[in-house]
Coordinates of C-alpha atoms in Angstrom, one line a residue:
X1497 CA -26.6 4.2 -6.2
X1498 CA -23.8 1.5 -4.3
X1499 CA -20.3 1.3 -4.4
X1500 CA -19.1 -1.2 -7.5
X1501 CA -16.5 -2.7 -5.2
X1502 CA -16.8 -6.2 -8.2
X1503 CA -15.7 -3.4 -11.3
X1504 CA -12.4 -2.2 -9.4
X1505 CA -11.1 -5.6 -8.0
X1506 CA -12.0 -6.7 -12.0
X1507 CA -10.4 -3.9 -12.6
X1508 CA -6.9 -4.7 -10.6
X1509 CA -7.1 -8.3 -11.5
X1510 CA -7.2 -7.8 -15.2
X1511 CA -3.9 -5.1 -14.8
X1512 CA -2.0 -7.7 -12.6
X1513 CA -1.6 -5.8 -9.9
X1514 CA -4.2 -7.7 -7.5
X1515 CA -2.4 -8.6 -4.1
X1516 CA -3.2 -11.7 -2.2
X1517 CA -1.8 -12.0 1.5
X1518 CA 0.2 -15.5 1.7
X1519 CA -0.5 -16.9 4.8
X1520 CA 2.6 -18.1 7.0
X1521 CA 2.4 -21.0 9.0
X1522 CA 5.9 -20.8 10.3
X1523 CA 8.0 -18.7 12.3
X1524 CA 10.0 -15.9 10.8
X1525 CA 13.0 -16.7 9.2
X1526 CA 14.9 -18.3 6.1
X1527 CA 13.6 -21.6 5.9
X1528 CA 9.1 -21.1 6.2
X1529 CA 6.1 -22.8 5.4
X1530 CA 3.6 -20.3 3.6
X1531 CA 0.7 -22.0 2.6
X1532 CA 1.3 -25.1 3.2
X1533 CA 4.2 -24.9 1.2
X1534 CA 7.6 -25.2 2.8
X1535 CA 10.4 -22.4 1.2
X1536 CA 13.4 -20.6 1.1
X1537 CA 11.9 -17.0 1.8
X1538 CA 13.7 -13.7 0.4
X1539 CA 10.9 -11.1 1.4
X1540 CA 11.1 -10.2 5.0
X1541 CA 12.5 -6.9 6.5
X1542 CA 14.4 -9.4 9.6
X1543 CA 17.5 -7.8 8.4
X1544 CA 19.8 -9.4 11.7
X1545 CA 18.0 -12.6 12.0
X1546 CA 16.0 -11.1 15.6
X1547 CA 12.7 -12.0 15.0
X1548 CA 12.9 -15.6 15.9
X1549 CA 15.3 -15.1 18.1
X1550 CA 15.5 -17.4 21.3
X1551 CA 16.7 -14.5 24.4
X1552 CA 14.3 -11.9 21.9
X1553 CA 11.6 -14.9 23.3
X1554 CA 12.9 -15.6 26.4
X1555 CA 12.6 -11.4 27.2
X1556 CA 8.9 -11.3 26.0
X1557 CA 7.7 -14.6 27.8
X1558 CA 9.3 -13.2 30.8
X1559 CA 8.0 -10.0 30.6
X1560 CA 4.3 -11.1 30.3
X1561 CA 4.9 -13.4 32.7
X1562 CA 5.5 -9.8 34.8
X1563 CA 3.7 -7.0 33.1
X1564 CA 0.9 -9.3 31.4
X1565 CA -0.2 -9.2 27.9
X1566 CA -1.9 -5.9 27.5
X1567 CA -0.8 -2.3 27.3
X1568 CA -4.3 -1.6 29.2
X1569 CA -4.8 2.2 28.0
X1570 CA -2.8 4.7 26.3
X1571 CA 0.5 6.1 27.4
X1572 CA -1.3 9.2 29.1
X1573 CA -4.1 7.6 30.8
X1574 CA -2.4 4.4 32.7
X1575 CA -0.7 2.6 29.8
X1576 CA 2.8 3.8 30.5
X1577 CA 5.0 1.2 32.0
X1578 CA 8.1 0.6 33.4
X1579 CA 9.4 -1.2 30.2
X1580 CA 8.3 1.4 27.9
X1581 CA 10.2 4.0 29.5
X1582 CA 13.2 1.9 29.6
X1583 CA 12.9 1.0 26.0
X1584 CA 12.9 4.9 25.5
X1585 CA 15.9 5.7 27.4
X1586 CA 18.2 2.9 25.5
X1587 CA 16.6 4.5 22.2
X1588 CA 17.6 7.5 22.7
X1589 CA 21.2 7.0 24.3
X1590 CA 21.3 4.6 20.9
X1591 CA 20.6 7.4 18.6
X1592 CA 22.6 10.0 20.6
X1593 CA 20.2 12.1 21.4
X1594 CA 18.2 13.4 24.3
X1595 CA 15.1 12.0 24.3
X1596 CA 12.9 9.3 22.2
X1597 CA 9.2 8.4 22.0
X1598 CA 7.8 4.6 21.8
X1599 CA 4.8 4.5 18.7
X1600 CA 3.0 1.3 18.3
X1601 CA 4.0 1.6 14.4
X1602 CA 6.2 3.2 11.7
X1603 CA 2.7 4.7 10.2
X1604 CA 1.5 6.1 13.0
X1605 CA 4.9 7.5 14.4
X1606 CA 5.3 9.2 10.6
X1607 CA 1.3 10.2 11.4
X1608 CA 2.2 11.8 14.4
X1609 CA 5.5 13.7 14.2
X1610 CA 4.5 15.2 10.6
X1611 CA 1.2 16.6 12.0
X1612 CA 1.8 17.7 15.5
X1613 CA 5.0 19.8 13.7
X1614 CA 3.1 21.5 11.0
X1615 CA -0.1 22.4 9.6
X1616 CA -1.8 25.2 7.8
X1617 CA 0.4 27.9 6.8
X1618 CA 3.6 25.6 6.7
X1619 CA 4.9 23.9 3.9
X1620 CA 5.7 20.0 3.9
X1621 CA 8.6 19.0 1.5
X1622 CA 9.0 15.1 0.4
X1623 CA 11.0 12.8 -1.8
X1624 CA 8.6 11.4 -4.3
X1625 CA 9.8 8.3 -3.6
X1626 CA 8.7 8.1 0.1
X1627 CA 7.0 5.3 2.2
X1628 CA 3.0 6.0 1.4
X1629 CA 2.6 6.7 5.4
X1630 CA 5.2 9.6 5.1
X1631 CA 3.4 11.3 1.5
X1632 CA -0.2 10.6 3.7
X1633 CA 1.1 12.1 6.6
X1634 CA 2.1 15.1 4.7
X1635 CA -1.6 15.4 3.3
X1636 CA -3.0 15.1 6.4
X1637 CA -1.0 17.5 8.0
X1638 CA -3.2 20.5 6.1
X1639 CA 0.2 22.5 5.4
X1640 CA 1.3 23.1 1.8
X1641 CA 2.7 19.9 0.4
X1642 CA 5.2 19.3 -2.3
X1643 CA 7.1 16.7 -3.4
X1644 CA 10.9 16.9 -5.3
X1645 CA 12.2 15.0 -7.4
X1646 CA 14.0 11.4 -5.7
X1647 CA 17.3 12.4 -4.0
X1648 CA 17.6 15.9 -6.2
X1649 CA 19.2 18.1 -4.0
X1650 CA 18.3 21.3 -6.8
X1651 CA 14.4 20.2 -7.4
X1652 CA 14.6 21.0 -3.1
X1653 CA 16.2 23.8 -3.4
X1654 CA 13.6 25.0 -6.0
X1655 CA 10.9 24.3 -3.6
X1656 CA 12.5 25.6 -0.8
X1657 CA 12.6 29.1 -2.4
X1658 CA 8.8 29.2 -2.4
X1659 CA 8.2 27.7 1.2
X1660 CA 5.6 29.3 3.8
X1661 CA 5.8 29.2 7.2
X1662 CA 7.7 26.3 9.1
X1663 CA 9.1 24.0 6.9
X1664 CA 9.7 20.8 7.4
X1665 CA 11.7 18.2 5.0
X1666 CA 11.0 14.3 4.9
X1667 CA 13.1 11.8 3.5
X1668 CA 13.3 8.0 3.9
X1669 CA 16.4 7.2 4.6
X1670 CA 17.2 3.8 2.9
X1671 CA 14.1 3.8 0.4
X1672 CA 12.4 0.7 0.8
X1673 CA 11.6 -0.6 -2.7
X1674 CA 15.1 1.2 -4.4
X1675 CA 17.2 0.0 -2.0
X1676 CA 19.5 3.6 -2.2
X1677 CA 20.4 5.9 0.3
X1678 CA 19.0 9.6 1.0
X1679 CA 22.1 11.8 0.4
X1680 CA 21.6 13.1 3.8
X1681 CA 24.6 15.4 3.7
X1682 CA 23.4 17.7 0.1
X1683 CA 20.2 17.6 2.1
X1684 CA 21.1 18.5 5.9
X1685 CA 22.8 21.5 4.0
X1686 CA 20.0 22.6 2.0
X1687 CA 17.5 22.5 4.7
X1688 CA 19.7 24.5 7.3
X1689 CA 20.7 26.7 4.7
X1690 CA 16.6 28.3 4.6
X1691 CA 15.8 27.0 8.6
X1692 CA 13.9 24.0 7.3
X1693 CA 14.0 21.0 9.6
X1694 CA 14.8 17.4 8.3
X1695 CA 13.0 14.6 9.2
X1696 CA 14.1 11.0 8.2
X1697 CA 12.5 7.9 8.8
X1698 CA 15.6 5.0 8.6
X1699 CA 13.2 2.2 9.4
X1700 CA 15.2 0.2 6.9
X1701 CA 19.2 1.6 8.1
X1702 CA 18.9 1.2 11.6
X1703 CA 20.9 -2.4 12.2
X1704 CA 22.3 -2.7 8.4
X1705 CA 23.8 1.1 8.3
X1706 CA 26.6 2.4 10.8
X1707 CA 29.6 0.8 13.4
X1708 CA 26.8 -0.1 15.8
X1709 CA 24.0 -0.5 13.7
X1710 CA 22.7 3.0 14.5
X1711 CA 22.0 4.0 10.9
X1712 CA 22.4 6.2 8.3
X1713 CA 22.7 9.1 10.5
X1714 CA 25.4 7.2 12.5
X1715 CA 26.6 5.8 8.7
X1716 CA 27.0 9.6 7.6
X1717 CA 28.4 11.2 11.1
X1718 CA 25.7 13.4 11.5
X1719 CA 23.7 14.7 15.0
X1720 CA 20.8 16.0 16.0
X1721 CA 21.4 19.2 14.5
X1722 CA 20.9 18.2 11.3
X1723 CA 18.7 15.9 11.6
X1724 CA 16.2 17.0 14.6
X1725 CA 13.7 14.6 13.7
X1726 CA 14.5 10.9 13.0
X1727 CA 12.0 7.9 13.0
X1728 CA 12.7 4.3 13.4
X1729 CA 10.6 1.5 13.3
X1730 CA 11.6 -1.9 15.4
X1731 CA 9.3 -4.6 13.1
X1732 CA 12.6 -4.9 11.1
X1733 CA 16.3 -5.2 12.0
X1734 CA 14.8 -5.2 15.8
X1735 CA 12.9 -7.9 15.2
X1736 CA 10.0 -7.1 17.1
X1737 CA 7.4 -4.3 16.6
X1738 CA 6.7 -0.4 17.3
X1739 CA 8.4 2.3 16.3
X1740 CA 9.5 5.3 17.8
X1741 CA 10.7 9.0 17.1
X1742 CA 14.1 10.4 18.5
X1743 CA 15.5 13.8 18.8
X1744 CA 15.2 17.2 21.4
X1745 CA 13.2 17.8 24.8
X1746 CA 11.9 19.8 23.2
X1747 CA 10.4 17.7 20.5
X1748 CA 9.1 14.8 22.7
X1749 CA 7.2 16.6 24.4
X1750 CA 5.2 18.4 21.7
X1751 CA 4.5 15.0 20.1
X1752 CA 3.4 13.8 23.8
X1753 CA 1.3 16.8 24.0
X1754 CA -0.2 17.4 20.0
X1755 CA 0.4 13.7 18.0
X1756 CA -2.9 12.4 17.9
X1757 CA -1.8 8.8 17.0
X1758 CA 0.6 8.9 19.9
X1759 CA -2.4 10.0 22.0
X1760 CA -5.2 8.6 21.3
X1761 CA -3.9 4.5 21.1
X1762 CA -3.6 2.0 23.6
X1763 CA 0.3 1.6 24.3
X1764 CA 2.1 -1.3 23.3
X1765 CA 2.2 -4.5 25.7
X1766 CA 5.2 -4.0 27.9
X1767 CA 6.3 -7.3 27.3
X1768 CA 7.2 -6.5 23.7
X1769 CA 8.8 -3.4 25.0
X1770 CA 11.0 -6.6 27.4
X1771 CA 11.6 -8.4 24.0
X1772 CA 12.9 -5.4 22.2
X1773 CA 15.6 -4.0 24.8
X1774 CA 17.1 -7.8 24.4
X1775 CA 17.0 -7.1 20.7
X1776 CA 18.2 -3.8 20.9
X1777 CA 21.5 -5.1 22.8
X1778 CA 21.4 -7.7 20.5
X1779 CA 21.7 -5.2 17.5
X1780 CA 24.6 -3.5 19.3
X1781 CA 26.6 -6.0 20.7
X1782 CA 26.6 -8.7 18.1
X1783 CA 28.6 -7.3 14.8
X1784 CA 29.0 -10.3 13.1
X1785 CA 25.3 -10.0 12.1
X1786 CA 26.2 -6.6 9.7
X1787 CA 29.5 -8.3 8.9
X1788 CA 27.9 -11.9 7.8
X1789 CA 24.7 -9.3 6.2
X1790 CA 27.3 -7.6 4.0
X1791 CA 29.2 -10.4 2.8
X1792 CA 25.8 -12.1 1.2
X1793 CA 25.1 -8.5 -0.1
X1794 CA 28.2 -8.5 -1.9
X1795 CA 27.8 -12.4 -3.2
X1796 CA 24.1 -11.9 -3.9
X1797 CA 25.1 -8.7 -6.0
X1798 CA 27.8 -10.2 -7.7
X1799 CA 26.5 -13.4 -9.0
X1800 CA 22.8 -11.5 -10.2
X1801 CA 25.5 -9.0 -12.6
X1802 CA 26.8 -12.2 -14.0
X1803 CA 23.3 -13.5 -14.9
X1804 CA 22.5 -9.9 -16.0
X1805 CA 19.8 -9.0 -14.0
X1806 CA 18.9 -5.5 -14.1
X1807 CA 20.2 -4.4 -10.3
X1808 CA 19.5 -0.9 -8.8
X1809 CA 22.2 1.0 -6.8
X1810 CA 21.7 -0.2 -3.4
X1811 CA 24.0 -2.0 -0.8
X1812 CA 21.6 -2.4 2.0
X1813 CA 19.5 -5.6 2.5
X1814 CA 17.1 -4.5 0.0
X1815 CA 18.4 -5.7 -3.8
X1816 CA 15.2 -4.9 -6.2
X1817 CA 15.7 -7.0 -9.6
X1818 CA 13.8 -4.6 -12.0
X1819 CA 11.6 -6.3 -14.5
X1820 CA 9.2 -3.5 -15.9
X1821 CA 5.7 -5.1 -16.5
X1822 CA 3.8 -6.5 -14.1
X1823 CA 2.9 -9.6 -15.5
X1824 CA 6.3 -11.2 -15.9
X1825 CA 7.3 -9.9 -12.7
X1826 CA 4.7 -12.3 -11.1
X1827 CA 5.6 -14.7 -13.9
X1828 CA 9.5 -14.7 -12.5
X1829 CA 8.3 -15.4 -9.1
X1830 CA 5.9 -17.8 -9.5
X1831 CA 8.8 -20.0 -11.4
X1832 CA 10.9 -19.4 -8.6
X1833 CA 8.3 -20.6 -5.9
X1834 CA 7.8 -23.8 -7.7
X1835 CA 11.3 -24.1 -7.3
X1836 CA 10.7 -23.6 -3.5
X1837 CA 11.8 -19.8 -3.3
X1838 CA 9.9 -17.1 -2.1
X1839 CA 10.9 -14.1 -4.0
X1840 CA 7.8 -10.8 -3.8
X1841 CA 7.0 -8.9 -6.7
X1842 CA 6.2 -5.6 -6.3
X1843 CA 3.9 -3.5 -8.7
X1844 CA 2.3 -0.5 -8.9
X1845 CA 1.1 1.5 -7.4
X1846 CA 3.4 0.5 -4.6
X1847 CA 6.4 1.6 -7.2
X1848 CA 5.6 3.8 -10.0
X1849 CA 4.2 2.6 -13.3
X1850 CA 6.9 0.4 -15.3
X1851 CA 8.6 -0.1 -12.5
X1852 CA 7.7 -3.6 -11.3
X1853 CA 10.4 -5.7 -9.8
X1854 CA 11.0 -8.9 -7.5
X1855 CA 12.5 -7.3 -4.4
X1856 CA 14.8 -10.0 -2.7
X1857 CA 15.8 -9.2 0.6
X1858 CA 18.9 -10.7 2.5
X1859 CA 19.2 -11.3 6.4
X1860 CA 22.0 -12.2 8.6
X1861 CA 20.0 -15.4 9.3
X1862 CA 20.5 -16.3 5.6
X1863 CA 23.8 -18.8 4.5
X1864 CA 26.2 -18.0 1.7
X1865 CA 24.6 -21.6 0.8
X1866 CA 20.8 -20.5 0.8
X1867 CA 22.3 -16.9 -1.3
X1868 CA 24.0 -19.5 -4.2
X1869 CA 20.3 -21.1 -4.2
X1870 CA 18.6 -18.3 -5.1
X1871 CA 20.9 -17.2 -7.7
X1872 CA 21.2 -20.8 -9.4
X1873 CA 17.2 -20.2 -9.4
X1874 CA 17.3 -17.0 -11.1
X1875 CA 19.8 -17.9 -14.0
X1876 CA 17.7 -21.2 -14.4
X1877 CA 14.2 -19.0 -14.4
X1878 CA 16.1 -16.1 -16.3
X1879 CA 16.7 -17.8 -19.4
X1880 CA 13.4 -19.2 -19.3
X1881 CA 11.0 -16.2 -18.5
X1882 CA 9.2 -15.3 -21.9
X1883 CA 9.7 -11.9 -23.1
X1884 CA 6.5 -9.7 -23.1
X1885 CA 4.1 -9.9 -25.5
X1886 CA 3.1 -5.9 -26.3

């Protein structure tokens, strides 16, 4: 008996929902050549413009040129260096809060905080619409897992009432293929009210959300109180890569001592941890990125109501045009990339069934020029997209 590996790829090519990874032969940024092709690119988290930044390069040339080009062990062992502890302290004093730990990604720092706090006995609680590493983490952990219903402040109350143990509530907080915000405040409430923690992973708020780019903590003026865990990853707004996990003494040093991902993995090369600290005062010092960012937000949202494209209720970065089925999703951006506009569809199961959608991203690296592009694009490929054949 063997695996029929042929039978499920036939399987997911025949449903339209087989992914192929474009290759990119170009730096990040607005204007790339992917596949030989050159385009206009909508589909990358680089929410501030960072990632091809010339001081972000400047601080990671000069901090191999210091530290080398490997972490060399993990953070225990020998791999923690001067530049990842200094990238901790400015993460933390960023987020407000006592202490912060340096992951070498948003998956394993979900991995790790979510399974070092609880396990059998305890109950795990999670917005159905969460990034796949937060609902695996939960899984993983061994406690009782649940999910509520997206952003439903009652369905968690529900579950709530029927917890075990320690408890322990995870939310995105900008929801990475919606676009929308976690109603942090209903939910800070509800999980104080019954002593359950909240954890939130703004991987996609910090930079867009809040006066300084702290986000959606910062955005809705709460602390660490009601938020004791929150996760943010730097491979978007930051511009870089890693992730890391902010919040009590207390609670650093239980992941240092129980997260297995934080503790068994080669740290990060310290020169990335160089790059980042450049981004970091980047992200906080430069507002006209989040000023320029929201002004294409509002002319990007704008001009796609006029076409009447299907929008969802986000004002971050992420602006989702829902389609439905699959295949004219990859229909729609295939017109648009002959046009020389890269535009992603997403499909299930990375949304849920029906859901398919082209999920254009903005950046403060983007023009008001390069926006009007893309929207002269959609009307064009619109009015020309064939309707589904059922």
């Amino acid at each position: 008996m063997s695996f029929d590996l042929n039978a499920r790829l036939a399987a997911r090519r025949a449903d339209n929902l087989y992914r192929q990874r474009p290759l990119l032969e170009s730096p990040q940024g607005p204007q790339v050549v992917v596949d030989g092709q050159p385009l206009l690119a909508f589909c990358n988290n680089d929410y501030l413009g960072l990632a091809n930044h010339p001081q972000v390069i400047e601080a990671w040339q000069a901090g191999a040129s210091r530290w080398g080009v490997g972490g060399g062990a993990s953070h225990l062992v020998i791999g923690h260096s001067a530049p990842h502890h200094e990238l901790e302290e400015a993460l933390a004093e960023f987020t407000g809060r006592p202490r912060a730990l340096l992951f070498s990604n948003g998956y394993m720092a979900n991995l790790g905080a979510v399974t070092a706090l609880a396990g059998q006995g305890d109950t795990v609680l999670e917005d159905r619409l969460n990034h796949a590493s937060l609902l695996d983490a939960g899984l993983l952990s061994g406690a009782r897992f649940n999910r509520y219903l997206h952003n439903d402040v009652l369905s968690l109350a529900a579950r709530l009432e029927k917890a075990n143990g320690n408890t322990l509530v995870v939310t995105d907080g900008v929801f990475s293929m919606d676009g929308d915000l976690a109603d942090l405040p209903a939910l800070t409430r509800q999980a104080r009210a019954k002593g359950a923690w909240l954890m939130v992973d703004d991987a996609h708020g910090f930079g867009p959300l809040g006066a300084n780019g702290g986000g959606i903590v910062e955005h809705f003026g709460l602390g660490v109180d009601d938020v004791p865990v929150l996760v943010g990853t730097l491979g978007k707004a930051f511009g870089t890569s890693g992730a890391f996990v902010a919040g009590s003494e207390e609670l650093i040093e239980s992941l240092i001592q129980f997260a297995r991902p934080y503790i068994y993995t080669t740290s990060q090369p310290p020169a990335l941890a160089c790059a980042t600290l450049k981004s970091l005062e980047l992200l906080r010092t430069e507002h006209w990125r989040r000023e320029h960012l929201n002004q294409l937000i509002g002319q990007f949202r704008r001009g796609a109501e006029q076409i009447g494209l299907q929008l969802m209720e986000s004002f971050t970065p992420i602006q989702p045009i829902m389609i439905g089925d699959s295949g004219r999703a990859i229909r729609l951006s295939q017109m648009l990339r002959k046009r020389g506009l890269m535009v992603t569809a997403i499909r299930p199961p990375t949304v849920p069934a029906g859901s398919a959608r082209l999920r254009v991203t903005l950046s403060a690296a983007h023009t008001q020029a390069q926006v009007q592009l893309l929207l002269n694009a959609l009307d064009d490929c619109w009015r020309k997209l064939e309707p589904d054949h059922a």
